[in-house]
């Protein structure tokens, strides 16, 4: 990290104590009022108000409930910062005084509890905090800042919805894009990974067909339950026998539905799969193998109809740009010292990369710890991290507000000034890494 960008970041962050009380209250309010994917109306309205007040040019209802704020501040590159806004259909069990008691109607028409069980409320609050700080200290940087508040990350279609709604036409050419995520690591820790980081994910519904009949006369039927069982066992060989052993991949059959009574052979069975991969070649190889194996088992069982395949909840690969990540790591190490760590590849998935890929911009996606450091240390000492530390999507997931929020804001300001402040203290006139 250059001296000028470090100095600029430090000066901008001097304003953090002045907004911290408001920001913490804002975070608690978001946590108390979570909204499901594509229903983030209240959150989007709050974001819009804050951005307007901070002097940003705002586009709302992008991709449904998405919000884009643009702050042009002289010559220089364009940096895009993104936060996701949606929550999950989870009943909160944290016991926090600001815990959610919200219920909402899901896309299937069911009433479900709603919780920010993945930290998206933290992401929104941190990006708004950074946006305010960068706006109120514009003498320290030059260029254009684009803030993207994205809906529906959990359903894997929010980023694409914003792209399809003309995001590229709303913003200037983007030189670099950044996003971050709260992780079950000690608060104060920042983690990076260059190259393929978060897995591509594909969910698949497979319907296989039989011929129904009486359970006492199986010879007169084609049993889709047995067919489904054969398929499940055969699919266990896809990763072990069809994927390069040095290439990470996961295939899970997460749901099987068939029949309604013990003595009735049903006429169909529904399987739901989830696939994780780190390269397009492996992704396609697995999808092709699944199609081939399922079709073959249906033929072997005498199925009267070909199987039906439906792909949904498809997340792209998160592949952090090597040069961008290296440059950012230098800035984070300078700021956080040994609290900046290298993260391993993860099998979780994200749709953030859809945005920079469609904008032809390099990107880096990093993690910030959000667990009470003392609690994490005790869990490590007792070899009980997996039992005692709640992870994302758990009903017990409860980020500690501080220092998590401060660190998340610092990372965003550092990333911005690393690109928008030149080594001589003047604004950069070219962007990229």
Coordinates of N, CA, C and O in Angstrom, one line a residue, residues 314-420:
X314 N -28.6 -21.2 -9.8 CA -27.3 -21.4 -10.3 C -26.3 -20.2 -10.0 O -26.6 -19.1 -10.4
X315 N -25.3 -20.5 -9.2 CA -24.3 -19.5 -8.8 C -23.1 -19.6 -9.7 O -22.6 -20.7 -10.0
X316 N -22.5 -18.5 -10.1 CA -21.3 -18.5 -10.9 C -20.1 -18.8 -10.0 O -20.1 -18.7 -8.8
X317 N -19.0 -19.2 -10.6 CA -17.7 -19.3 -9.9 C -17.2 -17.9 -9.4 O -17.3 -16.9 -10.2
X318 N -16.7 -17.8 -8.2 CA -16.1 -16.6 -7.7 C -14.6 -16.8 -7.9 O -14.0 -17.5 -7.2
X319 N -14.0 -16.1 -8.9 CA -12.6 -16.3 -9.3 C -11.9 -15.0 -9.1 O -11.8 -14.1 -10.0
X320 N -11.3 -14.7 -7.9 CA -10.6 -13.5 -7.6 C -9.4 -13.2 -8.6 O -8.6 -14.0 -8.7
X321 N -9.4 -12.0 -9.2 CA -8.3 -11.6 -10.0 C -7.0 -11.6 -9.3 O -6.9 -11.1 -8.2
X322 N -6.0 -12.3 -9.8 CA -4.7 -12.4 -9.1 C -4.1 -11.1 -8.8 O -3.7 -10.8 -7.7
X323 N -3.9 -10.2 -9.8 CA -3.2 -9.0 -9.6 C -4.0 -8.1 -8.7 O -3.4 -7.4 -7.8
X324 N -5.3 -8.0 -8.8 CA -6.1 -7.2 -8.0 C -6.1 -7.6 -6.5 O -5.9 -6.8 -5.6
X325 N -6.1 -8.9 -6.3 CA -6.1 -9.5 -5.0 C -4.7 -9.3 -4.3 O -4.6 -8.9 -3.1
X326 N -3.6 -9.4 -5.1 CA -2.3 -9.1 -4.6 C -2.1 -7.7 -4.1 O -1.6 -7.4 -3.1
X327 N -2.6 -6.8 -4.9 CA -2.6 -5.4 -4.6 C -3.4 -5.0 -3.3 O -3.0 -4.3 -2.5
X328 N -4.6 -5.7 -3.3 CA -5.4 -5.4 -2.1 C -4.8 -6.1 -0.8 O -4.9 -5.5 0.2
X329 N -4.2 -7.2 -1.0 CA -3.6 -7.9 0.2 C -2.5 -7.0 0.8 O -2.4 -6.9 2.0
X330 N -1.7 -6.3 -0.1 CA -0.7 -5.4 0.4 C -1.3 -4.3 1.3 O -0.8 -4.0 2.3
X331 N -2.4 -3.8 0.8 CA -3.1 -2.7 1.6 C -3.6 -3.3 2.9 O -3.5 -2.6 4.0
X332 N -4.2 -4.5 2.9 CA -4.8 -5.1 4.1 C -3.7 -5.5 5.1 O -3.9 -5.3 6.3
X333 N -2.6 -6.0 4.6 CA -1.5 -6.4 5.5 C -0.9 -5.1 6.2 O -0.6 -5.1 7.4
X334 N -0.8 -4.1 5.4 CA -0.3 -2.8 6.0 C -1.2 -2.3 7.1 O -0.8 -1.8 8.1
X335 N -2.6 -2.5 6.9 CA -3.5 -2.0 7.8 C -3.8 -2.9 9.0 O -4.0 -2.5 10.1
X336 N -3.8 -4.2 8.7 CA -4.3 -5.2 9.8 C -3.2 -6.1 10.3 O -3.4 -6.9 11.2
X337 N -2.0 -6.1 9.6 CA -0.9 -6.9 10.1 C -1.2 -8.4 10.0 O -1.8 -8.8 9.0
X338 N -0.9 -9.2 11.0 CA -1.1 -10.6 11.0 C -2.6 -11.0 11.1 O -3.0 -12.2 11.1
X339 N -3.5 -10.0 11.3 CA -4.9 -10.3 11.2 C -5.5 -10.4 9.8 O -6.6 -10.7 9.6
X340 N -4.6 -10.1 8.8 CA -4.9 -10.4 7.4 C -4.4 -11.8 7.1 O -3.2 -12.0 7.1
X341 N -5.3 -12.7 6.8 CA -4.9 -14.1 6.6 C -5.3 -14.6 5.2 O -6.1 -14.0 4.5
X342 N -4.7 -15.7 4.8 CA -5.0 -16.3 3.6 C -6.2 -17.3 3.8 O -6.0 -18.2 4.7
X343 N -7.2 -17.2 3.1 CA -8.4 -18.1 3.2 C -8.2 -19.3 2.2 O -7.8 -19.1 1.1
X344 N -8.7 -20.5 2.6 CA -8.7 -21.6 1.7 C -9.9 -21.4 0.7 O -10.8 -20.6 1.0
X345 N -9.9 -22.2 -0.3 CA -11.1 -22.3 -1.1 C -12.3 -22.8 -0.3 O -12.2 -23.6 0.6
X346 N -13.5 -22.2 -0.6 CA -14.7 -22.6 0.1 C -15.7 -23.2 -0.8 O -15.7 -22.8 -2.0
X347 N -16.6 -24.1 -0.3 CA -17.6 -24.7 -1.2 C -18.9 -23.9 -1.1 O -19.9 -24.3 -1.7
X348 N -18.9 -22.8 -0.4 CA -20.0 -21.9 -0.5 C -20.0 -21.2 -1.8 O -19.1 -21.2 -2.6
X349 N -21.1 -20.5 -2.1 CA -21.3 -19.9 -3.5 C -21.9 -18.5 -3.3 O -22.5 -18.1 -2.4
X350 N -21.6 -17.7 -4.4 CA -22.0 -16.3 -4.4 C -22.4 -15.9 -5.9 O -21.8 -16.5 -6.8
X351 N -23.2 -14.9 -6.0 CA -23.5 -14.4 -7.4 C -22.9 -13.1 -7.7 O -23.1 -12.5 -8.8
X352 N -22.1 -12.5 -6.8 CA -21.5 -11.2 -7.0 C -20.8 -11.1 -8.3 O -20.8 -10.1 -9.0
X353 N -20.0 -12.2 -8.6 CA -19.1 -12.1 -9.8 C -19.9 -11.9 -11.1 O -19.3 -11.4 -12.1
X354 N -21.2 -12.1 -11.1 CA -22.0 -11.8 -12.3 C -21.9 -10.4 -12.7 O -21.9 -10.0 -13.9
X355 N -21.8 -9.5 -11.7 CA -21.8 -8.1 -12.0 C -20.4 -7.7 -12.6 O -20.4 -7.1 -13.7
X356 N -19.3 -7.9 -12.0 CA -18.0 -7.5 -12.6 C -17.7 -8.2 -13.9 O -17.2 -7.6 -14.9
X357 N -18.1 -9.5 -14.0 CA -17.9 -10.2 -15.3 C -18.7 -9.5 -16.4 O -18.2 -9.3 -17.5
X358 N -19.9 -9.1 -16.2 CA -20.7 -8.5 -17.2 C -20.3 -7.1 -17.5 O -20.5 -6.5 -18.5
X359 N -19.6 -6.4 -16.5 CA -19.0 -5.1 -16.7 C -17.5 -5.2 -17.2 O -16.9 -4.1 -17.3
X360 N -17.0 -6.4 -17.4 CA -15.7 -6.6 -17.9 C -14.6 -5.9 -16.9 O -13.7 -5.3 -17.4
X361 N -14.9 -6.1 -15.6 CA -14.0 -5.5 -14.6 C -13.3 -6.6 -13.8 O -14.0 -7.6 -13.4
X362 N -12.0 -6.5 -13.4 CA -11.4 -7.4 -12.5 C -12.1 -7.2 -11.1 O -12.6 -6.2 -10.8
X363 N -12.0 -8.3 -10.3 CA -12.7 -8.1 -9.0 C -12.0 -9.0 -7.9 O -11.2 -9.9 -8.2
X364 N -12.3 -8.6 -6.7 CA -11.8 -9.4 -5.5 C -12.9 -9.4 -4.5 O -13.6 -8.4 -4.2
X365 N -13.2 -10.6 -3.9 CA -14.2 -10.8 -2.9 C -13.5 -11.4 -1.7 O -12.8 -12.4 -1.8
X366 N -13.6 -10.7 -0.5 CA -12.9 -11.2 0.7 C -13.9 -11.4 1.8 O -15.1 -11.2 1.7
X367 N -13.3 -11.9 2.9 CA -14.1 -12.2 4.1 C -13.6 -11.4 5.3 O -12.5 -11.1 5.4
X368 N -14.6 -11.1 6.2 CA -14.3 -10.5 7.5 C -14.9 -11.3 8.6 O -16.0 -11.8 8.5
X369 N -14.1 -11.6 9.6 CA -14.5 -12.3 10.8 C -15.6 -11.6 11.6 O -15.6 -10.4 11.6
X370 N -16.5 -12.4 12.2 CA -17.6 -11.7 12.9 C -18.0 -12.4 14.2 O -19.0 -12.1 14.8
X371 N -17.1 -13.3 14.7 CA -17.3 -14.0 15.9 C -16.6 -13.4 17.1 O -15.4 -12.9 16.9
X372 N -17.2 -13.3 18.3 CA -16.5 -12.8 19.4 C -15.1 -13.5 19.6 O -15.1 -14.7 19.7
X373 N -14.0 -12.8 19.6 CA -12.7 -13.4 19.6 C -12.5 -14.3 20.8 O -11.8 -15.4 20.7
X374 N -13.0 -13.9 22.0 CA -12.8 -14.8 23.1 C -13.6 -16.1 23.0 O -13.1 -17.1 23.4
X375 N -14.8 -16.0 22.5 CA -15.6 -17.2 22.3 C -14.9 -18.1 21.3 O -14.9 -19.3 21.5
X376 N -14.4 -17.5 20.3 CA -13.7 -18.4 19.2 C -12.4 -19.0 19.8 O -12.2 -20.2 19.6
X377 N -11.7 -18.3 20.6 CA -10.5 -18.8 21.2 C -10.8 -20.0 22.1 O -10.1 -21.0 22.1
X378 N -11.8 -19.8 22.9 CA -12.2 -20.9 23.8 C -12.7 -22.1 23.1 O -12.4 -23.3 23.5
X379 N -13.4 -21.9 22.0 CA -13.8 -23.0 21.2 C -12.7 -23.8 20.6 O -12.7 -25.0 20.5
X380 N -11.6 -23.0 20.1 CA -10.4 -23.7 19.6 C -9.7 -24.5 20.7 O -9.3 -25.7 20.5
X381 N -9.6 -23.9 21.9 CA -9.0 -24.6 23.0 C -9.7 -25.9 23.4 O -9.1 -26.9 23.8
X382 N -11.0 -25.9 23.3 CA -11.8 -27.1 23.6 C -12.2 -28.0 22.4 O -12.9 -28.9 22.5
X383 N -11.5 -27.6 21.3 CA -11.8 -28.4 20.1 C -13.2 -28.5 19.8 O -13.8 -29.6 19.4
X384 N -14.0 -27.4 19.9 CA -15.4 -27.4 19.7 C -15.9 -26.4 18.8 O -17.1 -25.9 18.9
X385 N -15.1 -25.9 17.8 CA -15.5 -24.9 16.9 C -16.7 -25.3 16.2 O -17.7 -24.5 16.0
X386 N -16.7 -26.5 15.6 CA -17.9 -26.9 14.8 C -19.2 -27.0 15.6 O -20.3 -26.8 15.1
X387 N -19.1 -27.2 16.9 CA -20.2 -27.3 17.8 C -20.7 -26.0 18.4 O -21.9 -25.7 18.5
X388 N -19.7 -25.1 18.8 CA -20.0 -23.9 19.5 C -20.0 -22.6 18.7 O -20.6 -21.6 19.2
X389 N -19.5 -22.6 17.5 CA -19.5 -21.4 16.7 C -20.5 -21.5 15.6 O -20.4 -22.4 14.7
X390 N -21.5 -20.7 15.7 CA -22.6 -20.7 14.7 C -22.1 -20.2 13.4 O -21.5 -19.1 13.3
X391 N -22.4 -20.9 12.3 CA -22.0 -20.5 11.0 C -23.1 -19.8 10.3 O -24.3 -19.8 10.7
X392 N -22.8 -19.3 9.1 CA -23.8 -18.6 8.3 C -25.0 -19.6 8.0 O -24.8 -20.8 7.8
X393 N -26.2 -19.0 8.0 CA -27.4 -19.7 7.8 C -27.9 -20.5 9.0 O -29.0 -21.1 9.0
X394 N -27.2 -20.4 10.1 CA -27.6 -21.0 11.4 C -28.6 -20.1 12.0 O -28.5 -18.9 12.0
X395 N -29.7 -20.6 12.7 CA -30.6 -19.7 13.5 C -29.9 -19.0 14.6 O -30.4 -18.1 15.2
X396 N -28.6 -19.5 15.0 CA -27.9 -18.9 16.1 C -26.8 -17.9 15.6 O -26.0 -17.4 16.4
X397 N -26.8 -17.6 14.3 CA -25.7 -16.8 13.7 C -25.9 -15.3 14.2 O -27.0 -14.7 13.9
X398 N -25.0 -14.8 14.9 CA -25.1 -13.5 15.5 C -23.8 -12.8 15.5 O -23.0 -12.9 16.5
X399 N -23.4 -12.1 14.5 CA -22.2 -11.3 14.5 C -22.1 -10.3 15.6 O -23.1 -9.7 16.0
X400 N -20.9 -10.2 16.2 CA -20.7 -9.2 17.2 C -20.6 -7.9 16.4 O -19.8 -7.8 15.4
X401 N -21.3 -6.9 16.9 CA -21.3 -5.6 16.1 C -19.9 -5.0 16.0 O -19.5 -4.5 14.9
X402 N -19.2 -5.0 17.1 CA -17.8 -4.4 17.1 C -16.8 -5.5 17.6 O -17.2 -6.2 18.5
X403 N -15.7 -5.6 17.0 CA -15.2 -4.7 15.9 C -15.6 -5.0 14.5 O -15.0 -4.4 13.6
X404 N -16.5 -5.9 14.3 CA -16.8 -6.4 13.0 C -17.2 -5.3 12.0 O -16.7 -5.2 10.9
X405 N -18.1 -4.4 12.5 CA -18.6 -3.3 11.6 C -17.5 -2.4 11.3 O -17.3 -2.0 10.1
X406 N -16.7 -2.0 12.2 CA -15.6 -1.1 12.0 C -14.6 -1.7 11.0 O -14.1 -1.0 10.0
X407 N -14.3 -2.9 11.1 CA -13.3 -3.6 10.2 C -13.9 -3.7 8.8 O -13.2 -3.4 7.8
X408 N -15.2 -4.0 8.7 CA -15.8 -4.1 7.4 C -15.8 -2.8 6.7 O -15.6 -2.7 5.4
X409 N -16.0 -1.7 7.4 CA -15.9 -0.3 6.8 C -14.5 0.0 6.4 O -14.2 0.5 5.3
X410 N -13.5 -0.3 7.3 CA -12.1 -0.1 6.9 C -11.7 -0.8 5.7 O -11.0 -0.2 4.8
X411 N -12.1 -2.0 5.5 CA -11.7 -2.7 4.3 C -12.2 -2.1 3.0 O -11.5 -2.0 2.0
X412 N -13.5 -1.6 3.1 CA -14.1 -1.0 1.9 C -13.4 0.4 1.6 O -13.1 0.7 0.4
X413 N -13.1 1.2 2.6 CA -12.4 2.4 2.4 C -10.9 2.2 1.9 O -10.5 2.8 1.0
X414 N -10.3 1.2 2.5 CA -8.9 0.9 2.0 C -8.9 0.4 0.6 O -8.0 0.8 -0.2
X415 N -9.9 -0.4 0.2 CA -9.9 -0.9 -1.2 C -10.2 0.3 -2.1 O -9.5 0.4 -3.2
X416 N -11.0 1.2 -1.7 CA -11.3 2.4 -2.6 C -10.1 3.3 -2.8 O -9.8 3.7 -3.9
X417 N -9.5 3.6 -1.6 CA -8.4 4.6 -1.7 C -7.1 3.9 -2.4 O -6.3 4.6 -3.0
X418 N -7.0 2.6 -2.3 CA -5.9 2.0 -3.0 C -6.0 2.2 -4.5 O -4.9 2.2 -5.2
X419 N -7.2 2.3 -5.0 CA -7.3 2.5 -6.5 C -7.5 4.0 -6.8 O -7.1 4.4 -7.9
X420 N -8.1 4.8 -5.9 CA -8.4 6.2 -6.3 C -7.4 7.2 -5.8 O -7.7 8.4 -5.9

